[in-house]
Amino acid sequence: MNIDTLFKMPALPAGKLTAAKRRMPEQPPDGGVKRLKANSGGTPSSVEMEDDSEAPDPSQLHWGVGTADSGASARLPGSSDPEEDRFYGDGLSDRQREIYDIVDSAEDNGPAMIDVPALKKMIARLEKAAAKNEEMRVRFPDEPLKFIESEADLDEELNNLMAASAAPELYPQLISLGTVNTILELLGHENTDVAIASVKLLCELTDDDTVAEAEEAGEAGAKALAANLIENQVLELVVNLIMKLNEDLSDTEDRQGVYSSLNLIENLVTLSPPTAELVVSKTALPSFLLKRIQRKPFDSNKQYASELLAILLQDSKPNRLNIIASPQHGVGVLLKVLSAYRKKDPVDADEVELMENCFDALCSCLLEREGKLSFLEDEGVELMIIMLRERKMSRMRALKVLSHALLGDDGADCCETFVQKMGLKAFFPIFMRKGLRSYRKEYKTHSEHEEDEHVASILVSLQRNLQGDSRLRLNSKFSENGCEKLDRLLELHDQYTSRVSSFDKANPQGPRDIERDDDEGDDALDTEEERYLKRLENGLFTLQLVDLAMGYACAEDGEDEVRNHLKKLLSRRGESFRTLVAVLAEYAANIGDPNAPPNDEKVRVLEVAKKLLTML
């Protein structure tokens, strides 16, 4: 006999799970009514009617609009007006109406406040239920019916303790009283339903919404709980539970258990960011996530696995290197998942999020040299070029991936492969905005500013890294068709110059005092850095890339036609190459540490600026 089937709960709605609340029956039982009446402070005499009372049977009455004889057949006791009987209001007897009034009154009182005595009572009940269940399992290991009741009681007490999430400032009590250890022990319970209930409890206690709404003491309590859980190896226990659950079963409880386990890990990473590296280095979670995002068909757990993977890779170099070098070959797995969207779009918003998460995880891997090598070996450049040509939703993210893959010295091989695989033919129509109107009409989420930034980044990386014949092929694009691509760059320059100017006018820089003490000087420096970052977000970064691309195009040997064309366009507006130089000088001044020797990128930008000055 499989006792696990006795504790299966109905499926909960998709999305992040919360504790299921019991619903009020449509017609409450008499016993419950008496208890509610007593708790509400009313007199029981009005509810506790005799068994032989003369209350009418509603089934014998004809409600609503009557027939010709409704005046007699639908008349209630005490009613004297037949017209009133025909439109009797809510169809309830006096007794039923009073019952619902009592229930409404009880609900209006709201949940009881959680304080230390109340929390200790809940903890005591949980400890008692856990001890009783353990005792019954030891006494009757082969007779499940003997410990079923104790298991149900334990499950109920775990659900009851979720109420403690309303008072995170009391979490230290859970630690000091040993309740955390009890819950962690239950994660390894033989009945996976009890283990899942324990995970759901920990999810509720560490929920980010609960922490966000809490005051300083509550936030400190939540962080203390997270630290204690991690210290007591909750990560290993939860991952072991994930591996034990079977998502292939028709019952959804195991799938919900996996979802709650992933939710708990995300909560712990939010409360304690260093947890991200612990869970990747000390558990089998990375292997599970890479396998789970490949599983078909699509479901909420597949989407959540992709989201958690992107979170773990976002801010951790060790995690990125771990995934890249994993036996599953992380970059290859991500490319395999994304290849499904090269010629078709995701079905719904949840699947769109899965695709976005995989693209984000791939971009994180491409921050590392090893990630770019793996991307090149697994034909990632070719896949992104196909996405550019197919013009599906994935095109937007393919541009972002290429901007990461081609960037820096490590991106030189990817740049060469991009040109050799006919990437320029797919790239420049996007650069010239061919078909953009119809594309934006089909995909409302398209961001013009984001696309401009990625396009400018790709172009600058190609100009920086290409050599030999590939470089000549790229440079020839600027002189063809009357230098139309140079015209497009100047158009982007005007667009983003205007955008940055609008931001500067709306956010003027405050006056600087000549004399400040050290603290004021540090605050002023922080303010300047914050303002510069906001200017970058409001178009300055794209402007810098666009002007650098024009500078590279004009600085090339033998490109007199390009130089003369741009010089003529600028002179018509009363400008010169000094306009570009000013932007590049600000760009170079903010590359790297100002107190350290100039890095290669800064040197390159300054060289381009100097060449432009010599052309005046």
Coordinates of C-alpha atoms in Angstrom, one line a residue:
M1 CA 0.0 0.0 0.0
N2 CA 1.4 3.4 -1.0
I3 CA 0.5 5.8 1.8
D4 CA 1.8 8.8 -0.2
T5 CA -1.4 8.7 -2.2
L6 CA -3.5 9.3 0.9
F7 CA -2.0 12.8 1.4
K8 CA -2.2 14.2 -2.2
M9 CA -3.7 17.7 -2.3
P10 CA -5.6 19.2 -5.2
A11 CA -3.6 21.1 -7.8
L12 CA -3.0 24.7 -6.9
P13 CA -3.1 27.5 -9.5
A14 CA 0.0 28.1 -11.7
G15 CA 2.4 30.7 -10.6
K16 CA 4.2 31.2 -7.3
L17 CA 2.5 29.0 -4.7
T18 CA 1.0 30.3 -1.5
A19 CA -0.6 28.4 1.4
A20 CA -4.0 27.1 0.3
K21 CA -6.8 28.6 2.4
R22 CA -9.9 26.6 3.3
R23 CA -13.2 27.7 1.8
M24 CA -16.4 28.2 3.7
P25 CA -19.0 25.6 2.9
E26 CA -22.1 26.8 1.2
Q27 CA -24.3 25.8 4.1
P28 CA -22.4 25.5 7.4
P29 CA -23.1 22.6 9.7
D30 CA -25.1 23.2 12.9
G31 CA -22.1 22.3 15.1
G32 CA -19.9 24.8 13.5
V33 CA -22.6 27.5 13.8
K34 CA -22.8 27.0 17.5
R35 CA -19.1 27.4 17.9
L36 CA -19.0 30.5 15.6
K37 CA -21.9 32.0 17.6
A38 CA -20.1 31.4 20.9
N39 CA -16.9 32.9 19.6
S40 CA -18.6 35.9 18.2
G41 CA -20.1 36.8 21.5
G42 CA -23.7 36.3 20.6
T43 CA -26.3 34.4 22.5
P44 CA -26.7 30.8 21.4
S45 CA -30.4 30.8 22.1
S46 CA -31.2 32.4 18.7
V47 CA -29.4 29.8 16.8
E48 CA -29.8 26.6 18.8
M49 CA -33.3 25.7 17.6
E50 CA -35.1 22.6 18.7
D51 CA -35.0 19.6 16.4
D52 CA -38.8 19.8 15.9
S53 CA -38.9 23.5 15.1
E54 CA -41.3 24.6 12.5
A55 CA -38.8 26.2 10.2
P56 CA -40.1 25.8 6.6
D57 CA -38.3 23.5 4.2
P58 CA -36.9 25.7 1.4
S59 CA -37.3 22.8 -1.1
Q60 CA -41.1 22.9 -0.6
L61 CA -41.3 26.6 -1.5
H62 CA -41.6 28.1 -4.9
W63 CA -39.2 31.0 -5.2
G64 CA -39.1 33.8 -7.7
V65 CA -41.8 35.0 -10.1
G66 CA -44.9 32.9 -9.3
T67 CA -47.6 31.3 -11.4
A68 CA -51.3 32.0 -11.2
D69 CA -51.5 30.2 -7.8
S70 CA -48.3 31.5 -6.4
G71 CA -50.1 33.6 -3.9
A72 CA -51.0 30.5 -1.9
S73 CA -48.2 28.2 -2.6
A74 CA -45.3 30.6 -2.2
R75 CA -46.5 32.4 0.9
L76 CA -44.1 32.2 3.9
P77 CA -45.2 31.9 7.5
G78 CA -45.9 35.4 8.8
S79 CA -46.3 36.9 5.3
S80 CA -49.5 38.7 4.6
D81 CA -48.9 40.3 1.2
P82 CA -48.9 37.8 -1.8
E83 CA -47.0 40.4 -4.0
E84 CA -44.1 40.3 -1.5
D85 CA -44.0 36.5 -1.7
R86 CA -43.6 36.6 -5.5
F87 CA -40.3 38.5 -5.2
Y88 CA -38.8 37.1 -2.0
G89 CA -35.3 38.7 -1.9
D90 CA -32.4 36.2 -1.4
G91 CA -34.1 32.8 -1.2
L92 CA -32.8 32.1 2.4
S93 CA -34.7 31.1 5.5
D94 CA -34.3 33.2 8.6
R95 CA -32.1 30.5 10.1
Q96 CA -29.8 30.4 7.0
R97 CA -29.6 34.2 6.9
E98 CA -28.6 34.4 10.6
I99 CA -25.9 31.7 10.0
Y100 CA -24.3 33.7 7.2
D101 CA -24.5 36.9 9.4
I102 CA -22.5 35.1 12.1
V103 CA -19.9 33.8 9.6
D104 CA -19.5 37.3 8.1
S105 CA -19.0 38.8 11.5
A106 CA -16.3 36.2 12.3
E107 CA -14.5 36.9 9.1
D108 CA -14.6 40.7 9.6
N109 CA -12.6 40.3 12.8
G110 CA -9.6 39.3 10.6
P111 CA -6.7 37.0 11.5
A112 CA -5.3 36.9 15.0
M113 CA -2.2 38.9 15.7
I114 CA 1.0 36.8 16.0
D115 CA 3.0 37.5 19.2
V116 CA 5.5 35.5 21.1
P117 CA 3.0 33.4 23.2
A118 CA 1.0 32.6 20.1
L119 CA 4.1 31.6 18.2
K120 CA 5.3 29.4 21.0
K121 CA 1.9 27.6 21.1
M122 CA 2.2 26.9 17.3
I123 CA 5.7 25.7 17.8
A124 CA 4.7 23.4 20.6
R125 CA 1.9 21.9 18.6
L126 CA 4.3 21.3 15.7
E127 CA 7.0 19.7 17.9
K128 CA 4.3 17.5 19.5
A129 CA 2.9 16.4 16.1
A130 CA 6.4 15.6 14.8
A131 CA 7.3 13.6 17.9
K132 CA 4.0 11.7 17.7
N133 CA 4.5 10.9 14.0
E134 CA 8.0 9.7 14.6
E135 CA 6.9 7.5 17.5
M136 CA 4.0 5.9 15.5
R137 CA 6.3 5.2 12.5
V138 CA 8.8 3.5 14.8
R139 CA 6.1 1.4 16.5
F140 CA 4.3 0.5 13.4
P141 CA 6.7 0.7 10.5
D142 CA 4.8 -1.8 8.3
E143 CA 1.2 -0.7 9.2
P144 CA 0.7 2.7 7.5
L145 CA -2.9 3.0 8.7
K146 CA -1.6 3.2 12.3
F147 CA 0.4 6.4 11.6
I148 CA -1.8 8.0 8.9
E149 CA -3.6 10.2 11.4
S150 CA -0.4 11.5 13.0
E151 CA 1.0 12.3 9.6
A152 CA -2.1 14.3 8.7
D153 CA -1.8 16.2 12.0
L154 CA 1.8 17.0 11.2
D155 CA 0.9 18.3 7.8
E156 CA -1.8 20.5 9.3
E157 CA 0.6 22.0 11.9
L158 CA 3.2 22.8 9.2
N159 CA 0.5 24.7 7.4
N160 CA -0.6 26.5 10.6
L161 CA 2.9 27.7 11.2
M162 CA 2.8 29.7 8.0
A163 CA 0.9 32.3 9.9
A164 CA 4.3 33.2 11.5
S165 CA 5.3 34.9 8.2
A166 CA 3.1 37.9 9.4
A167 CA 5.7 38.6 12.1
P168 CA 9.3 38.1 10.7
E169 CA 10.7 40.0 13.6
L170 CA 9.8 36.9 15.7
Y171 CA 11.9 34.5 13.5
P172 CA 14.8 34.5 16.1
Q173 CA 12.3 32.6 18.3
L174 CA 12.2 29.8 15.6
I175 CA 16.0 29.6 15.8
S176 CA 16.4 29.7 19.6
L177 CA 13.6 27.1 20.2
G178 CA 15.1 24.7 17.7
T179 CA 12.1 24.8 15.3
V180 CA 14.3 25.4 12.3
N181 CA 16.1 22.1 13.0
T182 CA 12.8 20.3 13.2
I183 CA 11.6 21.7 9.9
L184 CA 14.9 20.8 8.3
E185 CA 14.6 17.2 9.6
L186 CA 11.2 17.0 8.0
L187 CA 12.7 17.9 4.6
G188 CA 14.0 14.3 4.6
H189 CA 10.7 12.7 5.8
E190 CA 9.8 9.4 4.2
N191 CA 6.4 10.8 3.1
T192 CA 7.3 13.3 0.4
D193 CA 4.1 15.2 1.1
V194 CA 5.3 16.1 4.5
A195 CA 8.7 17.1 3.0
I196 CA 6.9 19.3 0.4
A197 CA 4.8 20.9 3.2
S198 CA 8.0 21.8 5.0
V199 CA 9.4 23.4 1.9
K200 CA 6.2 25.4 1.4
L201 CA 6.5 26.6 5.0
L202 CA 10.1 27.8 4.5
C203 CA 9.0 29.5 1.2
E204 CA 6.4 31.4 3.1
L205 CA 8.7 32.4 5.9
T206 CA 11.4 33.7 3.5
D207 CA 9.1 35.2 0.8
D208 CA 10.6 38.4 -0.6
D209 CA 7.2 40.2 -0.4
T210 CA 7.1 39.4 3.3
V211 CA 10.5 40.9 3.8
A212 CA 9.9 43.9 1.7
E213 CA 6.8 44.8 3.7
A214 CA 8.6 44.3 7.0
E215 CA 10.2 46.9 9.2
E216 CA 13.9 46.9 10.1
A217 CA 13.5 44.3 12.8
G218 CA 11.5 42.1 10.5
E219 CA 14.1 42.3 7.8
A220 CA 16.8 41.5 10.3
G221 CA 14.8 38.5 11.5
A222 CA 14.4 37.2 7.9
K223 CA 18.1 37.5 7.2
A224 CA 18.9 35.7 10.5
L225 CA 16.6 32.9 9.5
A226 CA 18.2 32.6 6.1
A227 CA 21.6 32.5 7.6
N228 CA 20.6 29.8 10.1
L229 CA 19.0 27.7 7.3
I230 CA 22.1 27.9 5.2
E231 CA 24.4 27.1 8.1
N232 CA 22.3 24.0 8.7
Q233 CA 22.7 22.8 5.1
V234 CA 19.2 23.6 3.8
L235 CA 20.6 23.9 0.3
E236 CA 21.8 20.3 0.2
L237 CA 18.5 19.1 1.8
V238 CA 16.3 20.9 -0.7
V239 CA 18.3 19.8 -3.7
N240 CA 18.2 16.2 -2.4
L241 CA 14.4 16.6 -2.2
I242 CA 14.2 17.9 -5.8
M243 CA 16.1 14.8 -7.0
K244 CA 13.7 12.5 -5.1
L245 CA 10.5 14.0 -6.5
N246 CA 9.1 12.5 -9.6
E247 CA 7.6 15.1 -12.0
D248 CA 6.5 12.3 -14.4
L249 CA 3.6 11.3 -12.2
S250 CA 0.2 12.3 -13.3
D251 CA -0.3 13.8 -9.8
T252 CA 0.8 17.4 -9.7
E253 CA 2.0 17.4 -6.0
D254 CA 5.5 16.4 -6.9
R255 CA 5.7 19.1 -9.6
Q256 CA 4.5 21.7 -7.1
G257 CA 7.2 20.4 -4.7
V258 CA 9.9 21.1 -7.2
Y259 CA 8.5 24.5 -7.9
S260 CA 8.4 25.4 -4.2
S261 CA 12.0 24.1 -3.8
L262 CA 13.2 26.4 -6.6
N263 CA 11.2 29.2 -5.0
L264 CA 12.9 28.6 -1.6
I265 CA 16.4 28.7 -3.2
E266 CA 15.6 32.0 -5.0
N267 CA 14.3 33.5 -1.7
L268 CA 17.6 32.5 0.1
V269 CA 19.7 34.0 -2.8
T270 CA 17.7 37.2 -2.5
L271 CA 18.2 37.4 1.3
S272 CA 21.8 36.4 1.1
P273 CA 23.5 36.9 -2.3
P274 CA 26.6 34.8 -1.5
T275 CA 24.2 31.8 -1.4
A276 CA 24.2 31.8 -5.2
E277 CA 27.8 30.6 -5.3
L278 CA 27.2 28.1 -2.5
V279 CA 24.3 26.4 -4.2
V280 CA 26.3 26.1 -7.5
S281 CA 29.5 24.8 -5.9
K282 CA 28.1 22.5 -3.2
T283 CA 25.0 21.0 -4.7
A284 CA 23.8 19.2 -7.9
L285 CA 21.4 22.1 -8.7
P286 CA 23.2 23.3 -11.8
S287 CA 23.0 19.8 -13.3
F288 CA 19.3 19.7 -12.5
L289 CA 18.6 23.1 -14.0
L290 CA 20.4 22.4 -17.3
K291 CA 18.5 19.1 -17.7
R292 CA 15.1 20.7 -16.7
I293 CA 15.2 23.5 -19.2
Q294 CA 15.6 20.9 -22.0
R295 CA 12.6 18.9 -20.9
K296 CA 9.5 18.9 -23.1
P297 CA 6.7 20.0 -23.1
F298 CA 6.9 23.5 -21.7
D299 CA 5.5 24.0 -18.1
S300 CA 5.9 26.4 -15.2
N301 CA 8.8 24.4 -13.7
K302 CA 10.8 24.6 -16.9
Q303 CA 10.3 28.4 -17.0
Y304 CA 11.3 28.7 -13.3
A305 CA 14.4 26.6 -13.8
S306 CA 15.5 29.0 -16.6
E307 CA 14.8 32.0 -14.4
L308 CA 16.8 30.6 -11.5
L309 CA 19.7 29.7 -13.8
A310 CA 19.8 33.3 -15.1
I311 CA 19.8 34.6 -11.6
L312 CA 22.7 32.4 -10.5
L313 CA 24.8 33.4 -13.5
Q314 CA 24.1 37.1 -13.4
D315 CA 26.6 38.4 -10.8
S316 CA 29.0 35.6 -10.2
K317 CA 32.1 34.8 -12.3
P318 CA 32.7 31.4 -10.5
N319 CA 29.1 30.4 -11.3
R320 CA 29.5 31.3 -14.9
L321 CA 32.7 29.3 -15.2
N322 CA 31.1 26.4 -13.4
I323 CA 28.2 26.3 -15.8
I324 CA 30.4 26.7 -18.9
A325 CA 32.7 23.9 -17.8
S326 CA 29.9 21.6 -16.6
P327 CA 29.7 18.0 -17.9
Q328 CA 26.4 19.0 -19.5
H329 CA 28.2 21.8 -21.5
G330 CA 26.1 24.7 -20.3
V331 CA 26.5 27.0 -23.3
G332 CA 25.6 24.2 -25.7
V333 CA 22.5 23.4 -23.7
L334 CA 21.4 27.1 -23.8
L335 CA 21.9 27.2 -27.6
K336 CA 20.0 24.0 -28.0
V337 CA 17.0 25.3 -26.1
L338 CA 17.1 28.7 -28.0
S339 CA 17.4 27.0 -31.4
A340 CA 13.7 26.1 -31.1
Y341 CA 12.9 29.8 -31.5
R342 CA 14.9 30.5 -34.6
K343 CA 11.9 30.0 -36.9
K344 CA 9.0 30.2 -34.6
D345 CA 7.8 32.4 -31.7
P346 CA 7.0 31.3 -28.1
V347 CA 3.3 30.3 -27.7
D348 CA 2.5 32.5 -24.7
A349 CA 3.9 35.1 -22.3
D350 CA 5.3 32.4 -19.9
E351 CA 7.2 30.8 -22.8
V352 CA 8.5 34.2 -23.8
E353 CA 9.9 34.5 -20.4
L354 CA 11.6 31.2 -20.7
M355 CA 13.2 32.3 -24.0
E356 CA 14.3 35.6 -22.4
N357 CA 15.8 33.9 -19.4
C358 CA 17.9 31.6 -21.6
F359 CA 19.1 34.5 -23.6
D360 CA 20.1 36.3 -20.4
A361 CA 21.9 33.3 -19.1
L362 CA 23.8 33.0 -22.4
C363 CA 24.8 36.6 -22.3
S364 CA 26.1 36.1 -18.8
C365 CA 28.3 33.2 -20.0
L366 CA 29.6 35.3 -22.9
L367 CA 31.1 37.7 -20.3
E368 CA 33.9 35.1 -19.9
R369 CA 36.5 34.2 -22.4
E370 CA 35.7 30.5 -21.9
G371 CA 32.1 31.2 -22.7
K372 CA 33.0 32.8 -26.0
L373 CA 35.2 29.9 -27.0
S374 CA 32.3 27.5 -26.2
F375 CA 29.9 29.7 -28.1
L376 CA 32.1 29.6 -31.1
E377 CA 32.6 25.8 -31.0
D378 CA 28.9 25.2 -30.6
E379 CA 28.1 27.3 -33.7
G380 CA 26.4 30.0 -31.7
V381 CA 27.4 32.7 -34.2
E382 CA 25.7 30.8 -37.0
L383 CA 22.5 30.4 -34.9
M384 CA 22.3 34.1 -34.1
I385 CA 22.7 35.0 -37.9
I386 CA 19.8 32.7 -38.7
M387 CA 17.7 34.5 -36.1
L388 CA 18.6 37.8 -37.6
R389 CA 17.5 36.6 -41.1
E390 CA 14.3 35.0 -39.9
R391 CA 13.0 38.2 -38.2
K392 CA 11.1 36.4 -35.5
M393 CA 10.8 37.6 -31.9
S394 CA 14.2 36.0 -31.1
R395 CA 15.9 38.6 -33.5
M396 CA 15.8 41.2 -30.7
R397 CA 17.7 39.0 -28.3
A398 CA 20.1 37.6 -31.0
L399 CA 21.4 41.2 -31.4
K400 CA 22.1 41.4 -27.7
V401 CA 23.9 38.0 -27.7
L402 CA 26.1 39.1 -30.6
S403 CA 26.9 42.4 -29.0
H404 CA 28.3 40.3 -26.0
A405 CA 30.0 37.7 -28.2
L406 CA 31.9 40.1 -30.4
L407 CA 33.0 42.5 -27.6
G408 CA 36.7 42.9 -26.7
D409 CA 39.8 41.1 -27.6
D410 CA 38.2 37.8 -26.7
G411 CA 35.6 38.4 -29.4
A412 CA 38.0 38.6 -32.3
D413 CA 37.4 35.1 -33.5
C414 CA 33.6 35.5 -33.2
C415 CA 33.9 38.7 -35.3
E416 CA 35.8 36.8 -38.0
T417 CA 33.3 34.0 -38.0
F418 CA 30.5 36.5 -38.2
V419 CA 31.8 37.9 -41.5
Q420 CA 32.7 34.6 -43.0
K421 CA 29.2 33.2 -42.3
M422 CA 27.6 36.1 -44.2
G423 CA 26.6 38.0 -41.0
L424 CA 27.1 41.4 -42.7
K425 CA 24.3 40.5 -45.1
A426 CA 21.9 39.9 -42.3
F427 CA 23.2 42.7 -40.1
F428 CA 23.2 45.8 -42.3
P429 CA 19.5 45.7 -43.3
I430 CA 18.8 45.9 -39.6
F431 CA 21.3 48.7 -39.2
M432 CA 19.5 50.6 -42.1
R433 CA 16.1 49.9 -40.4
K434 CA 14.7 48.0 -43.4
G435 CA 11.3 46.5 -42.6
L436 CA 11.4 48.0 -39.1
R437 CA 7.9 49.4 -39.3
S438 CA 6.3 46.0 -40.0
Y439 CA 8.5 44.3 -37.4
R440 CA 7.4 46.8 -34.7
K441 CA 3.8 46.4 -35.7
E442 CA 4.1 42.6 -35.2
Y443 CA 6.1 42.8 -32.0
K444 CA 4.9 45.5 -29.7
T445 CA 7.6 44.9 -27.1
H446 CA 10.3 45.9 -29.6
S447 CA 12.6 48.6 -28.1
E448 CA 14.1 50.9 -30.7
H449 CA 16.7 52.4 -28.2
E450 CA 17.8 49.0 -27.1
E451 CA 18.2 47.8 -30.7
D452 CA 20.2 50.9 -31.6
E453 CA 22.6 50.3 -28.7
H454 CA 23.2 46.7 -29.7
V455 CA 23.6 47.5 -33.4
A456 CA 26.2 50.3 -32.6
S457 CA 28.0 47.9 -30.2
I458 CA 28.3 45.2 -32.9
L459 CA 29.5 47.6 -35.5
V460 CA 32.2 49.1 -33.2
S461 CA 33.4 45.5 -32.3
L462 CA 33.7 44.6 -35.9
Q463 CA 35.7 47.7 -36.7
R464 CA 37.9 47.1 -33.7
N465 CA 38.6 43.4 -34.2
L466 CA 38.5 42.5 -37.9
Q467 CA 41.7 42.2 -39.9
G468 CA 42.7 41.6 -43.5
D469 CA 40.0 40.8 -46.1
S470 CA 37.2 40.8 -43.6
R471 CA 38.1 44.3 -42.5
L472 CA 38.2 45.5 -46.2
R473 CA 34.7 43.9 -46.7
L474 CA 33.4 45.9 -43.7
N475 CA 35.0 49.2 -44.8
S476 CA 33.6 48.9 -48.3
K477 CA 30.1 49.0 -46.8
F478 CA 30.5 52.7 -45.8
S479 CA 31.3 53.9 -49.3
E480 CA 28.6 52.0 -51.2
N481 CA 25.3 53.6 -52.3
G482 CA 26.5 57.1 -51.8
C483 CA 27.8 56.5 -48.3
E484 CA 24.2 55.8 -47.1
K485 CA 25.5 54.0 -44.0
L486 CA 27.5 57.0 -42.9
D487 CA 24.3 59.0 -43.4
R488 CA 22.6 56.6 -41.1
L489 CA 25.3 57.0 -38.4
L490 CA 24.9 60.7 -38.6
E491 CA 21.2 60.4 -38.2
L492 CA 21.7 58.3 -35.1
H493 CA 24.2 60.9 -33.8
D494 CA 21.6 63.7 -34.1
Q495 CA 18.9 61.5 -32.5
Y496 CA 20.9 60.6 -29.4
T497 CA 22.5 64.1 -29.1
S498 CA 19.0 65.5 -28.8
R499 CA 18.0 62.8 -26.3
V500 CA 21.1 63.5 -24.1
S501 CA 20.5 67.3 -24.3
S502 CA 16.9 66.9 -23.2
F503 CA 18.1 64.9 -20.2
D504 CA 20.7 67.4 -19.3
K505 CA 18.2 70.3 -19.5
A506 CA 15.7 68.4 -17.3
N507 CA 18.5 67.4 -14.8
P508 CA 21.0 70.3 -14.7
Q509 CA 24.3 69.8 -12.9
G510 CA 24.4 71.6 -9.5
P511 CA 27.1 74.1 -8.7
R512 CA 30.3 72.8 -7.2
D513 CA 31.6 74.4 -4.0
I514 CA 35.3 75.2 -4.1
E515 CA 35.9 74.2 -0.5
R516 CA 34.4 71.0 0.9
D517 CA 35.3 68.7 3.7
D518 CA 36.2 65.1 2.9
D519 CA 32.7 63.7 3.5
E520 CA 31.0 66.4 1.3
G521 CA 33.6 65.7 -1.4
D522 CA 32.8 62.0 -1.4
D523 CA 29.1 62.7 -1.6
A524 CA 29.7 65.1 -4.5
L525 CA 31.8 62.4 -6.3
D526 CA 29.0 59.8 -5.8
T527 CA 26.5 62.3 -7.2
E528 CA 28.6 63.0 -10.3
E529 CA 29.0 59.3 -10.9
E530 CA 25.3 58.6 -10.5
R531 CA 24.5 61.5 -12.9
Y532 CA 26.9 60.1 -15.5
L533 CA 25.4 56.7 -15.2
K534 CA 21.9 58.1 -15.7
R535 CA 23.2 60.0 -18.8
L536 CA 24.5 56.7 -20.2
E537 CA 21.1 55.1 -19.6
N538 CA 19.4 58.1 -21.4
G539 CA 21.3 57.8 -24.7
L540 CA 24.9 58.9 -24.0
F541 CA 26.3 55.4 -24.3
T542 CA 24.7 54.8 -27.7
L543 CA 25.9 58.3 -28.8
Q544 CA 29.5 57.4 -27.8
L545 CA 29.3 54.1 -29.8
V546 CA 27.9 55.9 -32.8
D547 CA 30.5 58.6 -32.8
L548 CA 33.3 56.0 -32.3
A549 CA 32.0 54.0 -35.3
M550 CA 32.1 57.2 -37.4
G551 CA 35.6 57.9 -36.1
Y552 CA 36.8 54.4 -37.0
A553 CA 35.3 54.7 -40.5
C554 CA 37.0 58.1 -41.2
A555 CA 40.3 57.0 -39.6
E556 CA 40.8 54.1 -42.0
D557 CA 43.6 54.5 -44.6
G558 CA 42.4 55.0 -48.1
E559 CA 38.9 56.0 -47.1
D560 CA 39.0 59.6 -48.4
E561 CA 35.5 59.3 -49.9
V562 CA 34.1 58.5 -46.4
R563 CA 36.1 61.3 -44.7
N564 CA 35.1 63.9 -47.3
H565 CA 31.5 62.9 -47.2
L566 CA 31.2 63.2 -43.4
K567 CA 33.2 66.4 -43.3
K568 CA 30.8 68.0 -45.9
L569 CA 27.7 66.9 -44.0
L570 CA 29.1 68.4 -40.7
S571 CA 30.2 71.6 -42.3
R572 CA 26.7 72.2 -43.7
R573 CA 25.5 72.4 -40.1
G574 CA 28.4 74.6 -38.9
E575 CA 30.1 71.7 -37.2
S576 CA 33.4 69.7 -37.7
F577 CA 35.1 66.6 -36.5
R578 CA 35.5 68.5 -33.1
T579 CA 31.9 67.5 -32.4
L580 CA 32.9 63.8 -32.5
V581 CA 36.1 64.4 -30.6
A582 CA 34.3 66.1 -27.7
V583 CA 32.1 63.0 -27.3
L584 CA 35.0 60.6 -27.6
A585 CA 37.1 62.6 -25.1
E586 CA 34.4 62.2 -22.5
Y587 CA 34.0 58.5 -23.3
A588 CA 37.8 57.9 -22.9
A589 CA 37.9 59.9 -19.6
N590 CA 35.4 57.5 -18.1
I591 CA 37.0 54.2 -19.2
G592 CA 38.7 52.3 -16.5
D593 CA 40.2 53.7 -13.3
P594 CA 41.4 57.3 -13.7
N595 CA 44.3 56.7 -11.3
A596 CA 45.5 53.6 -13.2
P597 CA 47.5 53.4 -16.5
P598 CA 45.2 53.6 -19.6
N599 CA 43.9 50.3 -20.7
D600 CA 43.8 49.1 -24.3
E601 CA 40.2 50.4 -25.0
K602 CA 41.0 53.8 -23.7
V603 CA 44.1 54.0 -25.8
R604 CA 42.2 53.0 -29.0
V605 CA 39.5 55.7 -28.4
L606 CA 42.1 58.4 -27.8
E607 CA 43.9 57.3 -31.0
V608 CA 40.7 57.7 -33.0
A609 CA 40.1 61.2 -31.5
K610 CA 43.7 62.3 -32.4
K611 CA 43.3 61.1 -36.0
L612 CA 40.1 63.1 -36.3
L613 CA 41.9 66.2 -35.0
T614 CA 44.5 65.8 -37.7
M615 CA 41.8 65.9 -40.4
L616 CA 40.5 69.3 -39.4

